[in-house]
GROMACS .gro file of C-alpha atoms in nm:
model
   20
    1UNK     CA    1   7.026   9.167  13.266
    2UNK     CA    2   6.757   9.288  13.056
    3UNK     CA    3   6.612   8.923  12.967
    4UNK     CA    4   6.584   8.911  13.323
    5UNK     CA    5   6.348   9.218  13.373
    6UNK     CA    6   6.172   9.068  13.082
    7UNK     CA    7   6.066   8.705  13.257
    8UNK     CA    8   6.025   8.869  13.574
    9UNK     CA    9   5.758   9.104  13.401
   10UNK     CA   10   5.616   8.788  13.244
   11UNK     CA   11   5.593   8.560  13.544
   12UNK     CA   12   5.423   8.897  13.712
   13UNK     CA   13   5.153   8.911  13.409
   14UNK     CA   14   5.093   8.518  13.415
   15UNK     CA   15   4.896   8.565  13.736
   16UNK     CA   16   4.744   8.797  13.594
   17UNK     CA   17   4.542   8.578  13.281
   18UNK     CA   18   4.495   8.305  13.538
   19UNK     CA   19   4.270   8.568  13.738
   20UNK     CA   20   4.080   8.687  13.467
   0.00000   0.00000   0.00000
């Protein structure tokens, strides 16, 4: 269950460089 936290964190950040 933790991987999961861990790509849901990731696809959360990936907007994130795409905006910059």
């Amino acid at each position: 269950m933790k991987h999961g936290s861990t790509v849901l964190l990731t696809l959360d950040l990936t907007p994130m460089w795409f905006g910059q």
